[in-house]
PDB file of C-alpha atoms in Angstrom:
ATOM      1  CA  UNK A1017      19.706 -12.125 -26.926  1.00  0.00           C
ATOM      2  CA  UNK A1018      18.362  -8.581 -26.923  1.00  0.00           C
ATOM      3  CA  UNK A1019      14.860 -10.224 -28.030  1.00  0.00           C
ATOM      4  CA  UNK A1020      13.785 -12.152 -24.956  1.00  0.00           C
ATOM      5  CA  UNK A1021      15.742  -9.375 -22.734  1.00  0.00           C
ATOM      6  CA  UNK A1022      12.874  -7.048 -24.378  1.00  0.00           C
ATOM      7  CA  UNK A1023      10.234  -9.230 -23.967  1.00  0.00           C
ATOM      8  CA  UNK A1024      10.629  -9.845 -20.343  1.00  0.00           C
ATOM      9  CA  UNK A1025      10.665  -5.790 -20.091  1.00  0.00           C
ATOM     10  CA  UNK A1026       7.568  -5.923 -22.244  1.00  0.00           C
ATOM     11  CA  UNK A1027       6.172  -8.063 -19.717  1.00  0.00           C
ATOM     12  CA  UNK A1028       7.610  -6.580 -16.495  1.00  0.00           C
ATOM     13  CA  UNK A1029       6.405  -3.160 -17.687  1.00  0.00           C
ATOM     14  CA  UNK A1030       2.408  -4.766 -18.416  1.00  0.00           C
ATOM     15  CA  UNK A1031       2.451  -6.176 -14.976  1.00  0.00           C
ATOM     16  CA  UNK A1032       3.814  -3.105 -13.185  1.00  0.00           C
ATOM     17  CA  UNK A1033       0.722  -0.962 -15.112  1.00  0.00           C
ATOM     18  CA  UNK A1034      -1.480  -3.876 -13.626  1.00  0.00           C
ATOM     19  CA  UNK A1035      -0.426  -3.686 -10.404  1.00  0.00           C
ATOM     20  CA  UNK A1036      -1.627  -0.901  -9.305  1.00  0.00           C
ATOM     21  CA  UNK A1037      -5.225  -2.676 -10.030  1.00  0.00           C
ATOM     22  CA  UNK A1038      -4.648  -5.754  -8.571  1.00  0.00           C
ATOM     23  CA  UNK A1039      -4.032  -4.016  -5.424  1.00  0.00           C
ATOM     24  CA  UNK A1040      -7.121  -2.327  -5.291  1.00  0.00           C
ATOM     25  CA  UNK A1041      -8.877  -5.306  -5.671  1.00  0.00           C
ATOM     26  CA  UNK A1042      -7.311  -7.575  -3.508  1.00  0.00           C
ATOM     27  CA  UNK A1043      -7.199  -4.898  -0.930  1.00  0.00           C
ATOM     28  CA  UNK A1044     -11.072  -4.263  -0.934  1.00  0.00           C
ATOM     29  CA  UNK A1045     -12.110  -7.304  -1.166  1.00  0.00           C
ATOM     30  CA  UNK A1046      -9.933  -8.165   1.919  1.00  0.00           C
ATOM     31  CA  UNK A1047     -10.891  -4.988   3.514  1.00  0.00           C
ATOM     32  CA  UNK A1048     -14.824  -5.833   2.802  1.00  0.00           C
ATOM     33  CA  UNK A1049     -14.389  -9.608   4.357  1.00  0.00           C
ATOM     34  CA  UNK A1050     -12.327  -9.339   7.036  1.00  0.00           C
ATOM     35  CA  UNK A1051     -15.306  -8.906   9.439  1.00  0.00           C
ATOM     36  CA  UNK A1052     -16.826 -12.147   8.129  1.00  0.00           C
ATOM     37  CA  UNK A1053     -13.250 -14.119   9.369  1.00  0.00           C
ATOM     38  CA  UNK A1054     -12.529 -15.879  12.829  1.00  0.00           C
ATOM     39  CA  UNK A1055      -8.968 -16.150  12.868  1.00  0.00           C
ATOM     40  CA  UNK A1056      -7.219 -16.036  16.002  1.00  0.00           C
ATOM     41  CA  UNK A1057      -4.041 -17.897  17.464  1.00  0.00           C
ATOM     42  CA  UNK A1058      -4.360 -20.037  14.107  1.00  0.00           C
ATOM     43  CA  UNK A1059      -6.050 -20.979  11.399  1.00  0.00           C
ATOM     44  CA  UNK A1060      -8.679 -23.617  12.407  1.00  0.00           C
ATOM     45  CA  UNK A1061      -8.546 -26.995  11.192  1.00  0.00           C
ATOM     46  CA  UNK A1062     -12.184 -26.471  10.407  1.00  0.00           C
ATOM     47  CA  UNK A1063     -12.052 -22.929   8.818  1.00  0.00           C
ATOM     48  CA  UNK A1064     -14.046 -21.342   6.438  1.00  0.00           C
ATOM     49  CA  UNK A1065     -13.996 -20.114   2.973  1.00  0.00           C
ATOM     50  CA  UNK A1066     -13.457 -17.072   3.897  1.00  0.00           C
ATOM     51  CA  UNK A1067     -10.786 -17.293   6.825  1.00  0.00           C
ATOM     52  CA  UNK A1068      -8.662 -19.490   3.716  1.00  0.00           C
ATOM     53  CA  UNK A1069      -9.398 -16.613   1.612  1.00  0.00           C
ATOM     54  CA  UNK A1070      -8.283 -13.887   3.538  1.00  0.00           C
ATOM     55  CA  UNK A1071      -5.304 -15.632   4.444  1.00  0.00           C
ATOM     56  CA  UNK A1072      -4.284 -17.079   1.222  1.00  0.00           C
ATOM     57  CA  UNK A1073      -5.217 -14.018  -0.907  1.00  0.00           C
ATOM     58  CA  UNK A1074      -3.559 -11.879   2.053  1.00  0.00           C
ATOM     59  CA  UNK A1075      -0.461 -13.934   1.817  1.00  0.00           C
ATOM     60  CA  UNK A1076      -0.326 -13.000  -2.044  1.00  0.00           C
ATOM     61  CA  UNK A1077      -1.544  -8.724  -1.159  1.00  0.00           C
ATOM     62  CA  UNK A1078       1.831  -8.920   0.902  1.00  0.00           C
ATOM     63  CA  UNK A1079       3.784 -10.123  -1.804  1.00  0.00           C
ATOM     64  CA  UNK A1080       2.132  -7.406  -4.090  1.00  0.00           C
ATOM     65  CA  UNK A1081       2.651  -4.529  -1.354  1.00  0.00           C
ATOM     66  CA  UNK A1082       6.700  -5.364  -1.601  1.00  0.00           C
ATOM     67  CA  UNK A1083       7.059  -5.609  -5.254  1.00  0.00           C
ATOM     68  CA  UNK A1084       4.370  -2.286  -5.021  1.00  0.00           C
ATOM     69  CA  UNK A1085       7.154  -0.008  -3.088  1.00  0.00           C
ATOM     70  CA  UNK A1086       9.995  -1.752  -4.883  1.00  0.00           C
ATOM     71  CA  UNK A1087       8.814  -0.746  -7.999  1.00  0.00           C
ATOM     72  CA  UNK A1088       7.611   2.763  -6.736  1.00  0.00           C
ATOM     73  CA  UNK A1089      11.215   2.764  -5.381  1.00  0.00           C
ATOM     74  CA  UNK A1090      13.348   1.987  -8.083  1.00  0.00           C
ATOM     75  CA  UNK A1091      15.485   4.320 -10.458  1.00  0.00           C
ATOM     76  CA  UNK A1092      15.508   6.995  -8.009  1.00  0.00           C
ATOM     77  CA  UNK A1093      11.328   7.463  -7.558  1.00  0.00           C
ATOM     78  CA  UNK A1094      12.071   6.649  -3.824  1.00  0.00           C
ATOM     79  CA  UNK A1095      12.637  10.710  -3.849  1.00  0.00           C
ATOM     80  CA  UNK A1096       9.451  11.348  -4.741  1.00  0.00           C
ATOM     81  CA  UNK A1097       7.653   9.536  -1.931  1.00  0.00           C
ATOM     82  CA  UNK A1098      10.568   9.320   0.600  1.00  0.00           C
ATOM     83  CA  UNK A1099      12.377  12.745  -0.070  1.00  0.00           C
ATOM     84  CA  UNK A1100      13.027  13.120   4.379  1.00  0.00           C
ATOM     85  CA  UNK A1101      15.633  10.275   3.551  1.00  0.00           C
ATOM     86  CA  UNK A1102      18.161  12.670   1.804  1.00  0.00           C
ATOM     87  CA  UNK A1103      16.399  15.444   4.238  1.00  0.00           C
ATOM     88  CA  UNK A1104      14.549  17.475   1.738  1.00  0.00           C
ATOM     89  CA  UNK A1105      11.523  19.061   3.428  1.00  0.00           C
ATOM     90  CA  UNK A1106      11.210  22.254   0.786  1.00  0.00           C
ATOM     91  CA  UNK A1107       8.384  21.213  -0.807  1.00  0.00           C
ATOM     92  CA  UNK A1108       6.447  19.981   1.798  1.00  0.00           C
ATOM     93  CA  UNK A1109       6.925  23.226   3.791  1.00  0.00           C
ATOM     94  CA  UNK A1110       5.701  24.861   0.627  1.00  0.00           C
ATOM     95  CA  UNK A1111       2.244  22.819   0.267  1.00  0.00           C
ATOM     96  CA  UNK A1112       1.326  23.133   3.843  1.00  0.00           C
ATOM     97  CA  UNK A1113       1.810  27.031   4.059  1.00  0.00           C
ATOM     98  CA  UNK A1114      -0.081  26.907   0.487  1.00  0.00           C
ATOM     99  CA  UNK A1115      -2.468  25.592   2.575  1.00  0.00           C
ATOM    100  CA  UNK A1116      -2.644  28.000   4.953  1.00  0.00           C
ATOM    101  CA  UNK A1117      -2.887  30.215   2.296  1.00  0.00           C
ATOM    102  CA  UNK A1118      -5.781  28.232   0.250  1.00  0.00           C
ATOM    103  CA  UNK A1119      -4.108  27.036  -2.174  1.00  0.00           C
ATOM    104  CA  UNK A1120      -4.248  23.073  -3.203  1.00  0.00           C
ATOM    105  CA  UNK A1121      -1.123  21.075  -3.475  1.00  0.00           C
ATOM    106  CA  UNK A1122       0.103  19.955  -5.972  1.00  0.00           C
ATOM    107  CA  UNK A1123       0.392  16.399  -7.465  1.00  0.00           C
ATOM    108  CA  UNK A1124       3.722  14.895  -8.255  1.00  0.00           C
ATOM    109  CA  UNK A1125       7.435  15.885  -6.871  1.00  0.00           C
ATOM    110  CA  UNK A1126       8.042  15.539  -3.130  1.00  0.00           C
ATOM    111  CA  UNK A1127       5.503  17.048  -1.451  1.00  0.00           C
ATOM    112  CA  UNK A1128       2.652  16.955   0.626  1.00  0.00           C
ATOM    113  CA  UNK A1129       0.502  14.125  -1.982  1.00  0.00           C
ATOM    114  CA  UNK A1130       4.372  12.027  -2.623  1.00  0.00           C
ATOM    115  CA  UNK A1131       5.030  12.503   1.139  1.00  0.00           C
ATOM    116  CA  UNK A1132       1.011  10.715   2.072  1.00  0.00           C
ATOM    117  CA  UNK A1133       1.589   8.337  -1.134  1.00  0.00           C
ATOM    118  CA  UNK A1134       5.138   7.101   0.649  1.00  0.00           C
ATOM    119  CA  UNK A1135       3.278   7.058   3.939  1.00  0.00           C
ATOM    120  CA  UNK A1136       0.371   4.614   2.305  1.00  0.00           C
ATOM    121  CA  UNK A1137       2.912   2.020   0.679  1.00  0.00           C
ATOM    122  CA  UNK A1138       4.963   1.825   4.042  1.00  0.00           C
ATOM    123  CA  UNK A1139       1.230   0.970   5.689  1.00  0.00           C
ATOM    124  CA  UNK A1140       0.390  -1.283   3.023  1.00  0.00           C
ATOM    125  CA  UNK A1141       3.767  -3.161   3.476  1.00  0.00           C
ATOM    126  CA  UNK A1142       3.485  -3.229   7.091  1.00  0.00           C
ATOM    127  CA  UNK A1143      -0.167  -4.453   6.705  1.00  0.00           C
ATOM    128  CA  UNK A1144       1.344  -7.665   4.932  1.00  0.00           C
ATOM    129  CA  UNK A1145       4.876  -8.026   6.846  1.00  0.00           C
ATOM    130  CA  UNK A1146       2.429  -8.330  10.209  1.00  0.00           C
ATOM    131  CA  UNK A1147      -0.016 -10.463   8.110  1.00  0.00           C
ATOM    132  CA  UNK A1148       2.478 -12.818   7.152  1.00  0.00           C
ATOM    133  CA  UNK A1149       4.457 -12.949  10.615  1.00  0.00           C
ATOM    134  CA  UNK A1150       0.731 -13.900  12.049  1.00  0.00           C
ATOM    135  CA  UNK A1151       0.730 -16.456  10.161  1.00  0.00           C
ATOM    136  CA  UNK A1152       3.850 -18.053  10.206  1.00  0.00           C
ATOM    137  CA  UNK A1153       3.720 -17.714  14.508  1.00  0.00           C
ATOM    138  CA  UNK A1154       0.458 -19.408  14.068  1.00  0.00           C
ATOM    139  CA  UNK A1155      -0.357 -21.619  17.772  1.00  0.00           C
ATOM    140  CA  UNK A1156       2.779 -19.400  19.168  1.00  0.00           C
ATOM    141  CA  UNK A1157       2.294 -17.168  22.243  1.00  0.00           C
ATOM    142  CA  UNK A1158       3.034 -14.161  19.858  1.00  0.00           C
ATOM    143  CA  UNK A1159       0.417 -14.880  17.211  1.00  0.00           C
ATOM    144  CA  UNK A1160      -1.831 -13.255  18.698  1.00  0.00           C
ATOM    145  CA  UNK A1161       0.542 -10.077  18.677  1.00  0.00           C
ATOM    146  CA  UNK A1162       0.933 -10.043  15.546  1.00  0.00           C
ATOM    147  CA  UNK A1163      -2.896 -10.107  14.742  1.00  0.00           C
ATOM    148  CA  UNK A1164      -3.044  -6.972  16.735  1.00  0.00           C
ATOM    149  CA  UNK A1165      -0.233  -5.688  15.076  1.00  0.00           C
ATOM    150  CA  UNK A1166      -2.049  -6.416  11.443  1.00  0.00           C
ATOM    151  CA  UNK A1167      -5.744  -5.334  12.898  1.00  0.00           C
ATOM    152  CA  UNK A1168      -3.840  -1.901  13.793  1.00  0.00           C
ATOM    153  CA  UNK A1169      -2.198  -1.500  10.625  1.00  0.00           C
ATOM    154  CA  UNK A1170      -5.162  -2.126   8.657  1.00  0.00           C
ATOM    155  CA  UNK A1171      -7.242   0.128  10.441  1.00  0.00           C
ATOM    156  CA  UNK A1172      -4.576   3.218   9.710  1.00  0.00           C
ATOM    157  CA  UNK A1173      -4.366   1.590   5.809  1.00  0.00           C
ATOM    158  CA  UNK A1174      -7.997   2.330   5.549  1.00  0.00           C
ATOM    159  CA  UNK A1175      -7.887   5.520   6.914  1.00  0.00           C
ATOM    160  CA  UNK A1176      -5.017   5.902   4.182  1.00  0.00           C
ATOM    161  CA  UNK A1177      -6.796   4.564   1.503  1.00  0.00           C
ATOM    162  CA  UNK A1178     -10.082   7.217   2.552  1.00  0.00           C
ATOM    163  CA  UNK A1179      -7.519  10.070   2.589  1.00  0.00           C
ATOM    164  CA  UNK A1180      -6.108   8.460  -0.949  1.00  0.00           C
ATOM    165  CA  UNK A1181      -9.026   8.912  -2.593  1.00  0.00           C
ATOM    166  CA  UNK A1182     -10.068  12.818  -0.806  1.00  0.00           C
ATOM    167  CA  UNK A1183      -6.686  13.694  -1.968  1.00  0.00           C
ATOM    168  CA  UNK A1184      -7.541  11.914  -5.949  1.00  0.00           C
ATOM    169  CA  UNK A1185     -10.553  13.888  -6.480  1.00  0.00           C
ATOM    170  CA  UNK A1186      -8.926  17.342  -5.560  1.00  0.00           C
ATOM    171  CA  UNK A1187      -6.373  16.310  -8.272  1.00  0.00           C
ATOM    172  CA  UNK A1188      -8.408  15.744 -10.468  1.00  0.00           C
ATOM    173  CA  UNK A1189     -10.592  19.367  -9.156  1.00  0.00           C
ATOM    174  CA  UNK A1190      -7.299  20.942  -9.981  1.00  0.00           C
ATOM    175  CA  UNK A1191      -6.631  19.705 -13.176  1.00  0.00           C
ATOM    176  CA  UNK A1192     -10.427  20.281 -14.098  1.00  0.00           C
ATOM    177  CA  UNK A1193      -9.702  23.751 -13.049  1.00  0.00           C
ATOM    178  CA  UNK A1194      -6.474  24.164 -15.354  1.00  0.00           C
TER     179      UNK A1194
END
């Protein structure tokens, strides 16, 4: 019995390394379309390749963003990007006067890079939660809510994503620098 319990960790443990990928290309590419889809109240009856895309694939990004924090959350990582739950705010007060000082953050533990990372994956899940609620109020008075809810969330998960990848290259600076 211990086999197939291994392989499905085998395979759990594969898909959690691809994950990470998937997300960056589902996100993009929904990122790069979006301004190519009409989509308001509903879905038209008539739509597009790409309003079906964005949708569908979207619908399939928000399942990704839950399993994303869930796994980023299990076995006591949720410290790491989420340490104001338990109220631990040491390290971040540490990297910010570092900052004031000149001195980079650093990667890893609960600080100023976890604290943005944890920030990112709530955006990312909030990006699909109002995604999905859009689209299951389709025609409803509060679909169009929702859309503003999702246009607003994607906006600040770009911004995110921009700041993700500032805050990637001055790890990678620092451990050029090391």
């Amino acid at each position: 019995m211990s086999k197939p319990a291994s392989v499905i960790t085998k395979l759990f443990s594969k898909l959690n390394e691809l994950q990470h990928l998937f997300i960056i290309i589902l996100s993009a590419y929904l990122i790069v379309t979006s301004g190519w889809i009409l989509i308001g109240r509903s879905l038209r009856a008539s739509a597009s390749f790409w309003d079906l895309a964005h949708v569908y694939l979207g619908l399939l990004t928000a399942l990704l963003s839950f399993t994303f924090l869930l796994s980023n959350s299990l076995k006591g990582k949720w410290r790491q990007y989420f340490p104001w739950l338990r109220g631990d705010f040491s390290q971040l007060k540490r990297d910010i006067g570092g900052l004031f000082k000149g001195k980079l953050p650093i990667a890893g533990g609960s600080g100023l890079f976890s604290w943005i990372e944890g920030l990112g994956m709530l955006l990312f899940v909030g990006v699909g939660f109002t995604g999905v609620l859009w689209f299951f109020m389709q025609g409803s008075s509060d679909a169009l809510m929702w859309r503003g809810y999702h246009i607003f969330l994607a906006k600040s998960f770009i911004g995110f994503i921009l700041l993700h990848i500032v805050l990637a290259a001055l790890h990678l600076l620092d451990f050029i620098r090391d």
